[in-house]
Amino acid sequence: MAMQLEVCANSATSCLQAEEGGATRVELCAGIPEGGTTPSSGEIAVACKLVNIPIHVIIRPRGGDFVYSHHEIEAMRHDICVARDLGAQGIVIGCLTPDGYYDEKANALLLSEAQGMKLTFHRAFDVCAAPTEMLETLIEAGFHRVLTSGCAPTAVEGKLMLRQLHQQAAGRIGIMAGCGIRVDNLDALAEYTGITEFHSSLRHQVSSPMRFRKPEVSMGGTVHIDEYSRPETSADLVRQAVEILRRREK
């Protein structure tokens, strides 16, 4: 089977870098430190105009857990419609019950808005109560793939579960390994798990063009980060990862 690389892109510029490097598609998101949140409509619109590879938009109104209120679900439904109208080919979603199981009602409401789009269940899967049961539920619900680290902090740490999930799926749903995947561990992870779909940010830090700087002033108040650099997808890193996967196809 053809190997696939999905790049987690945090901007339209990152989408361009992902395409230049040869990525299969991108997952467009904001809020990278929170694990990904819904990007703005402007970011989606510009990204869809700039690149030719498929764009899947994460639909997640906030960081934290995956139990959502009625108002949050309504916002997510609206975001799905916006993403589709702006040209996104897929969405990335995931709602859980307070007990850690698939929230049938909440997910059904979102899926009803996404008919005809590609469907990925995100890493809410990694904090669910019963992964093997959840996988069968996702297959029945019509999801095309699940993004997972094997229910571990990173995909490398969860490689045994990833292999088991891949075997359980048996081609009925895509198992896309993600979290902590880099060019230096990609080949070994693919070899061990048998998985053919991978998800990685493949970013580097880009320095700000600002010459006048006040590093003592933080835009996050008590949360201090480097305000004068930003993470951005690296076309070179994507290219290296794509080459690793292409060699495995031969």
JSON list of N, CA and C in Angstrom, two decimals, residues 73-120:
[
{"chain": "A", "resi": 73, "resn": "ILE", "atom": "N", "xyz": [-21.07, 22.25, 20.99]},
{"chain": "A", "resi": 73, "resn": "ILE", "atom": "CA", "xyz": [-21.43, 21.40, 19.86]},
{"chain": "A", "resi": 73, "resn": "ILE", "atom": "C", "xyz": [-22.04, 22.24, 18.73]},
{"chain": "A", "resi": 74, "resn": "GLU", "atom": "N", "xyz": [-22.87, 23.20, 19.11]},
{"chain": "A", "resi": 74, "resn": "GLU", "atom": "CA", "xyz": [-23.46, 24.08, 18.09]},
{"chain": "A", "resi": 74, "resn": "GLU", "atom": "C", "xyz": [-22.38, 24.88, 17.37]},
{"chain": "A", "resi": 75, "resn": "ALA", "atom": "N", "xyz": [-21.40, 25.36, 18.12]},
{"chain": "A", "resi": 75, "resn": "ALA", "atom": "CA", "xyz": [-20.29, 26.09, 17.49]},
{"chain": "A", "resi": 75, "resn": "ALA", "atom": "C", "xyz": [-19.51, 25.19, 16.56]},
{"chain": "A", "resi": 76, "resn": "MET", "atom": "N", "xyz": [-19.30, 23.95, 16.96]},
{"chain": "A", "resi": 76, "resn": "MET", "atom": "CA", "xyz": [-18.56, 23.00, 16.14]},
{"chain": "A", "resi": 76, "resn": "MET", "atom": "C", "xyz": [-19.32, 22.66, 14.86]},
{"chain": "A", "resi": 77, "resn": "ARG", "atom": "N", "xyz": [-20.62, 22.53, 14.96]},
{"chain": "A", "resi": 77, "resn": "ARG", "atom": "CA", "xyz": [-21.43, 22.27, 13.78]},
{"chain": "A", "resi": 77, "resn": "ARG", "atom": "C", "xyz": [-21.29, 23.41, 12.78]},
{"chain": "A", "resi": 78, "resn": "HIS", "atom": "N", "xyz": [-21.32, 24.62, 13.28]},
{"chain": "A", "resi": 78, "resn": "HIS", "atom": "CA", "xyz": [-21.16, 25.79, 12.42]},
{"chain": "A", "resi": 78, "resn": "HIS", "atom": "C", "xyz": [-19.77, 25.79, 11.79]},
{"chain": "A", "resi": 79, "resn": "ASP", "atom": "N", "xyz": [-18.75, 25.47, 12.57]},
{"chain": "A", "resi": 79, "resn": "ASP", "atom": "CA", "xyz": [-17.38, 25.45, 12.05]},
{"chain": "A", "resi": 79, "resn": "ASP", "atom": "C", "xyz": [-17.21, 24.42, 10.94]},
{"chain": "A", "resi": 80, "resn": "ILE", "atom": "N", "xyz": [-17.88, 23.29, 11.05]},
{"chain": "A", "resi": 80, "resn": "ILE", "atom": "CA", "xyz": [-17.82, 22.27, 10.00]},
{"chain": "A", "resi": 80, "resn": "ILE", "atom": "C", "xyz": [-18.39, 22.82, 8.70]},
{"chain": "A", "resi": 81, "resn": "CYS", "atom": "N", "xyz": [-19.52, 23.49, 8.79]},
{"chain": "A", "resi": 81, "resn": "CYS", "atom": "CA", "xyz": [-20.15, 24.08, 7.59]},
{"chain": "A", "resi": 81, "resn": "CYS", "atom": "C", "xyz": [-19.24, 25.12, 6.96]},
{"chain": "A", "resi": 82, "resn": "VAL", "atom": "N", "xyz": [-18.62, 25.94, 7.80]},
{"chain": "A", "resi": 82, "resn": "VAL", "atom": "CA", "xyz": [-17.70, 26.96, 7.29]},
{"chain": "A", "resi": 82, "resn": "VAL", "atom": "C", "xyz": [-16.52, 26.32, 6.59]},
{"chain": "A", "resi": 83, "resn": "ALA", "atom": "N", "xyz": [-15.92, 25.31, 7.23]},
{"chain": "A", "resi": 83, "resn": "ALA", "atom": "CA", "xyz": [-14.77, 24.63, 6.64]},
{"chain": "A", "resi": 83, "resn": "ALA", "atom": "C", "xyz": [-15.11, 24.02, 5.29]},
{"chain": "A", "resi": 84, "resn": "ARG", "atom": "N", "xyz": [-16.26, 23.37, 5.20]},
{"chain": "A", "resi": 84, "resn": "ARG", "atom": "CA", "xyz": [-16.65, 22.75, 3.94]},
{"chain": "A", "resi": 84, "resn": "ARG", "atom": "C", "xyz": [-16.88, 23.81, 2.86]},
{"chain": "A", "resi": 85, "resn": "ASP", "atom": "N", "xyz": [-17.58, 24.89, 3.22]},
{"chain": "A", "resi": 85, "resn": "ASP", "atom": "CA", "xyz": [-17.87, 25.94, 2.26]},
{"chain": "A", "resi": 85, "resn": "ASP", "atom": "C", "xyz": [-16.60, 26.63, 1.75]},
{"chain": "A", "resi": 86, "resn": "LEU", "atom": "N", "xyz": [-15.56, 26.65, 2.58]},
{"chain": "A", "resi": 86, "resn": "LEU", "atom": "CA", "xyz": [-14.31, 27.30, 2.19]},
{"chain": "A", "resi": 86, "resn": "LEU", "atom": "C", "xyz": [-13.38, 26.38, 1.40]},
{"chain": "A", "resi": 87, "resn": "GLY", "atom": "N", "xyz": [-13.76, 25.11, 1.28]},
{"chain": "A", "resi": 87, "resn": "GLY", "atom": "CA", "xyz": [-13.01, 24.21, 0.43]},
{"chain": "A", "resi": 87, "resn": "GLY", "atom": "C", "xyz": [-12.27, 23.09, 1.11]},
{"chain": "A", "resi": 88, "resn": "ALA", "atom": "N", "xyz": [-12.41, 22.94, 2.42]},
{"chain": "A", "resi": 88, "resn": "ALA", "atom": "CA", "xyz": [-11.74, 21.84, 3.12]},
{"chain": "A", "resi": 88, "resn": "ALA", "atom": "C", "xyz": [-12.37, 20.51, 2.71]},
{"chain": "A", "resi": 89, "resn": "GLN", "atom": "N", "xyz": [-11.54, 19.50, 2.52]},
{"chain": "A", "resi": 89, "resn": "GLN", "atom": "CA", "xyz": [-12.04, 18.19, 2.11]},
{"chain": "A", "resi": 89, "resn": "GLN", "atom": "C", "xyz": [-12.40, 17.28, 3.26]},
{"chain": "A", "resi": 90, "resn": "GLY", "atom": "N", "xyz": [-11.89, 17.59, 4.45]},
{"chain": "A", "resi": 90, "resn": "GLY", "atom": "CA", "xyz": [-12.16, 16.71, 5.58]},
{"chain": "A", "resi": 90, "resn": "GLY", "atom": "C", "xyz": [-12.17, 17.46, 6.89]},
{"chain": "A", "resi": 91, "resn": "ILE", "atom": "N", "xyz": [-12.64, 16.77, 7.93]},
{"chain": "A", "resi": 91, "resn": "ILE", "atom": "CA", "xyz": [-12.64, 17.33, 9.27]},
{"chain": "A", "resi": 91, "resn": "ILE", "atom": "C", "xyz": [-12.04, 16.32, 10.24]},
{"chain": "A", "resi": 92, "resn": "VAL", "atom": "N", "xyz": [-11.60, 16.83, 11.37]},
{"chain": "A", "resi": 92, "resn": "VAL", "atom": "CA", "xyz": [-10.99, 16.01, 12.41]},
{"chain": "A", "resi": 92, "resn": "VAL", "atom": "C", "xyz": [-11.72, 16.32, 13.70]},
{"chain": "A", "resi": 93, "resn": "ILE", "atom": "N", "xyz": [-12.42, 15.32, 14.26]},
{"chain": "A", "resi": 93, "resn": "ILE", "atom": "CA", "xyz": [-13.29, 15.57, 15.41]},
{"chain": "A", "resi": 93, "resn": "ILE", "atom": "C", "xyz": [-13.14, 14.46, 16.45]},
{"chain": "A", "resi": 94, "resn": "GLY", "atom": "N", "xyz": [-13.81, 14.62, 17.58]},
{"chain": "A", "resi": 94, "resn": "GLY", "atom": "CA", "xyz": [-13.83, 13.58, 18.60]},
{"chain": "A", "resi": 94, "resn": "GLY", "atom": "C", "xyz": [-14.51, 14.04, 19.87]},
{"chain": "A", "resi": 95, "resn": "CYS", "atom": "N", "xyz": [-15.61, 13.41, 20.23]},
{"chain": "A", "resi": 95, "resn": "CYS", "atom": "CA", "xyz": [-16.33, 13.74, 21.46]},
{"chain": "A", "resi": 95, "resn": "CYS", "atom": "C", "xyz": [-16.47, 12.49, 22.33]},
{"chain": "A", "resi": 96, "resn": "LEU", "atom": "N", "xyz": [-16.22, 12.66, 23.61]},
{"chain": "A", "resi": 96, "resn": "LEU", "atom": "CA", "xyz": [-16.31, 11.56, 24.57]},
{"chain": "A", "resi": 96, "resn": "LEU", "atom": "C", "xyz": [-17.38, 11.85, 25.62]},
{"chain": "A", "resi": 97, "resn": "THR", "atom": "N", "xyz": [-17.87, 10.80, 26.24]},
{"chain": "A", "resi": 97, "resn": "THR", "atom": "CA", "xyz": [-18.76, 10.96, 27.38]},
{"chain": "A", "resi": 97, "resn": "THR", "atom": "C", "xyz": [-17.91, 11.20, 28.63]},
{"chain": "A", "resi": 98, "resn": "PRO", "atom": "N", "xyz": [-18.51, 11.64, 29.72]},
{"chain": "A", "resi": 98, "resn": "PRO", "atom": "CA", "xyz": [-17.74, 11.83, 30.95]},
{"chain": "A", "resi": 98, "resn": "PRO", "atom": "C", "xyz": [-17.06, 10.54, 31.45]},
{"chain": "A", "resi": 99, "resn": "ASP", "atom": "N", "xyz": [-17.56, 9.38, 31.04]},
{"chain": "A", "resi": 99, "resn": "ASP", "atom": "CA", "xyz": [-16.95, 8.11, 31.45]},
{"chain": "A", "resi": 99, "resn": "ASP", "atom": "C", "xyz": [-15.89, 7.61, 30.46]},
{"chain": "A", "resi": 100, "resn": "GLY", "atom": "N", "xyz": [-15.60, 8.42, 29.44]},
{"chain": "A", "resi": 100, "resn": "GLY", "atom": "CA", "xyz": [-14.53, 8.07, 28.52]},
{"chain": "A", "resi": 100, "resn": "GLY", "atom": "C", "xyz": [-14.92, 7.20, 27.35]},
{"chain": "A", "resi": 101, "resn": "TYR", "atom": "N", "xyz": [-16.21, 7.17, 27.01]},
{"chain": "A", "resi": 101, "resn": "TYR", "atom": "CA", "xyz": [-16.67, 6.38, 25.88]},
{"chain": "A", "resi": 101, "resn": "TYR", "atom": "C", "xyz": [-17.11, 7.29, 24.73]},
{"chain": "A", "resi": 102, "resn": "TYR", "atom": "N", "xyz": [-17.37, 6.70, 23.60]},
{"chain": "A", "resi": 102, "resn": "TYR", "atom": "CA", "xyz": [-17.82, 7.43, 22.42]},
{"chain": "A", "resi": 102, "resn": "TYR", "atom": "C", "xyz": [-19.14, 8.11, 22.70]},
{"chain": "A", "resi": 103, "resn": "ASP", "atom": "N", "xyz": [-19.20, 9.43, 22.51]},
{"chain": "A", "resi": 103, "resn": "ASP", "atom": "CA", "xyz": [-20.44, 10.18, 22.72]},
{"chain": "A", "resi": 103, "resn": "ASP", "atom": "C", "xyz": [-21.26, 10.12, 21.44]},
{"chain": "A", "resi": 104, "resn": "GLU", "atom": "N", "xyz": [-22.16, 9.17, 21.39]},
{"chain": "A", "resi": 104, "resn": "GLU", "atom": "CA", "xyz": [-22.91, 8.91, 20.17]},
{"chain": "A", "resi": 104, "resn": "GLU", "atom": "C", "xyz": [-23.73, 10.11, 19.73]},
{"chain": "A", "resi": 105, "resn": "LYS", "atom": "N", "xyz": [-24.40, 10.76, 20.66]},
{"chain": "A", "resi": 105, "resn": "LYS", "atom": "CA", "xyz": [-25.26, 11.90, 20.30]},
{"chain": "A", "resi": 105, "resn": "LYS", "atom": "C", "xyz": [-24.44, 13.06, 19.78]},
{"chain": "A", "resi": 106, "resn": "ALA", "atom": "N", "xyz": [-23.39, 13.45, 20.51]},
{"chain": "A", "resi": 106, "resn": "ALA", "atom": "CA", "xyz": [-22.58, 14.60, 20.11]},
{"chain": "A", "resi": 106, "resn": "ALA", "atom": "C", "xyz": [-21.88, 14.35, 18.78]},
{"chain": "A", "resi": 107, "resn": "ASN", "atom": "N", "xyz": [-21.27, 13.18, 18.64]},
{"chain": "A", "resi": 107, "resn": "ASN", "atom": "CA", "xyz": [-20.57, 12.88, 17.39]},
{"chain": "A", "resi": 107, "resn": "ASN", "atom": "C", "xyz": [-21.54, 12.79, 16.21]},
{"chain": "A", "resi": 108, "resn": "ALA", "atom": "N", "xyz": [-22.73, 12.24, 16.45]},
{"chain": "A", "resi": 108, "resn": "ALA", "atom": "CA", "xyz": [-23.73, 12.15, 15.36]},
{"chain": "A", "resi": 108, "resn": "ALA", "atom": "C", "xyz": [-24.14, 13.52, 14.86]},
{"chain": "A", "resi": 109, "resn": "LEU", "atom": "N", "xyz": [-24.27, 14.48, 15.77]},
{"chain": "A", "resi": 109, "resn": "LEU", "atom": "CA", "xyz": [-24.62, 15.84, 15.36]},
{"chain": "A", "resi": 109, "resn": "LEU", "atom": "C", "xyz": [-23.53, 16.44, 14.47]},
{"chain": "A", "resi": 110, "resn": "LEU", "atom": "N", "xyz": [-22.30, 16.18, 14.80]},
{"chain": "A", "resi": 110, "resn": "LEU", "atom": "CA", "xyz": [-21.20, 16.70, 13.99]},
{"chain": "A", "resi": 110, "resn": "LEU", "atom": "C", "xyz": [-21.12, 15.98, 12.65]},
{"chain": "A", "resi": 111, "resn": "LEU", "atom": "N", "xyz": [-21.28, 14.67, 12.68]},
{"chain": "A", "resi": 111, "resn": "LEU", "atom": "CA", "xyz": [-21.21, 13.89, 11.44]},
{"chain": "A", "resi": 111, "resn": "LEU", "atom": "C", "xyz": [-22.33, 14.27, 10.48]},
{"chain": "A", "resi": 112, "resn": "SER", "atom": "N", "xyz": [-23.47, 14.66, 11.01]},
{"chain": "A", "resi": 112, "resn": "SER", "atom": "CA", "xyz": [-24.59, 15.04, 10.15]},
{"chain": "A", "resi": 112, "resn": "SER", "atom": "C", "xyz": [-24.27, 16.29, 9.33]},
{"chain": "A", "resi": 113, "resn": "GLU", "atom": "N", "xyz": [-23.37, 17.12, 9.84]},
{"chain": "A", "resi": 113, "resn": "GLU", "atom": "CA", "xyz": [-22.98, 18.33, 9.12]},
{"chain": "A", "resi": 113, "resn": "GLU", "atom": "C", "xyz": [-21.84, 18.07, 8.14]},
{"chain": "A", "resi": 114, "resn": "ALA", "atom": "N", "xyz": [-21.21, 16.91, 8.25]},
{"chain": "A", "resi": 114, "resn": "ALA", "atom": "CA", "xyz": [-19.98, 16.65, 7.50]},
{"chain": "A", "resi": 114, "resn": "ALA", "atom": "C", "xyz": [-20.17, 15.62, 6.39]},
{"chain": "A", "resi": 115, "resn": "GLN", "atom": "N", "xyz": [-21.39, 15.38, 5.96]},
{"chain": "A", "resi": 115, "resn": "GLN", "atom": "CA", "xyz": [-21.63, 14.37, 4.94]},
{"chain": "A", "resi": 115, "resn": "GLN", "atom": "C", "xyz": [-20.86, 14.70, 3.67]},
{"chain": "A", "resi": 116, "resn": "GLY", "atom": "N", "xyz": [-20.18, 13.70, 3.12]},
{"chain": "A", "resi": 116, "resn": "GLY", "atom": "CA", "xyz": [-19.39, 13.88, 1.92]},
{"chain": "A", "resi": 116, "resn": "GLY", "atom": "C", "xyz": [-17.95, 14.26, 2.18]},
{"chain": "A", "resi": 117, "resn": "MET", "atom": "N", "xyz": [-17.60, 14.56, 3.45]},
{"chain": "A", "resi": 117, "resn": "MET", "atom": "CA", "xyz": [-16.23, 14.93, 3.79]},
{"chain": "A", "resi": 117, "resn": "MET", "atom": "C", "xyz": [-15.48, 13.73, 4.35]},
{"chain": "A", "resi": 118, "resn": "LYS", "atom": "N", "xyz": [-14.17, 13.76, 4.29]},
{"chain": "A", "resi": 118, "resn": "LYS", "atom": "CA", "xyz": [-13.36, 12.73, 4.91]},
{"chain": "A", "resi": 118, "resn": "LYS", "atom": "C", "xyz": [-13.37, 12.95, 6.42]},
{"chain": "A", "resi": 119, "resn": "LEU", "atom": "N", "xyz": [-13.42, 11.84, 7.17]},
{"chain": "A", "resi": 119, "resn": "LEU", "atom": "CA", "xyz": [-13.63, 11.93, 8.62]},
{"chain": "A", "resi": 119, "resn": "LEU", "atom": "C", "xyz": [-12.48, 11.27, 9.39]},
{"chain": "A", "resi": 120, "resn": "THR", "atom": "N", "xyz": [-11.85, 12.06, 10.24]},
{"chain": "A", "resi": 120, "resn": "THR", "atom": "CA", "xyz": [-10.81, 11.54, 11.13]},
{"chain": "A", "resi": 120, "resn": "THR", "atom": "C", "xyz": [-11.24, 11.73, 12.57]}
]
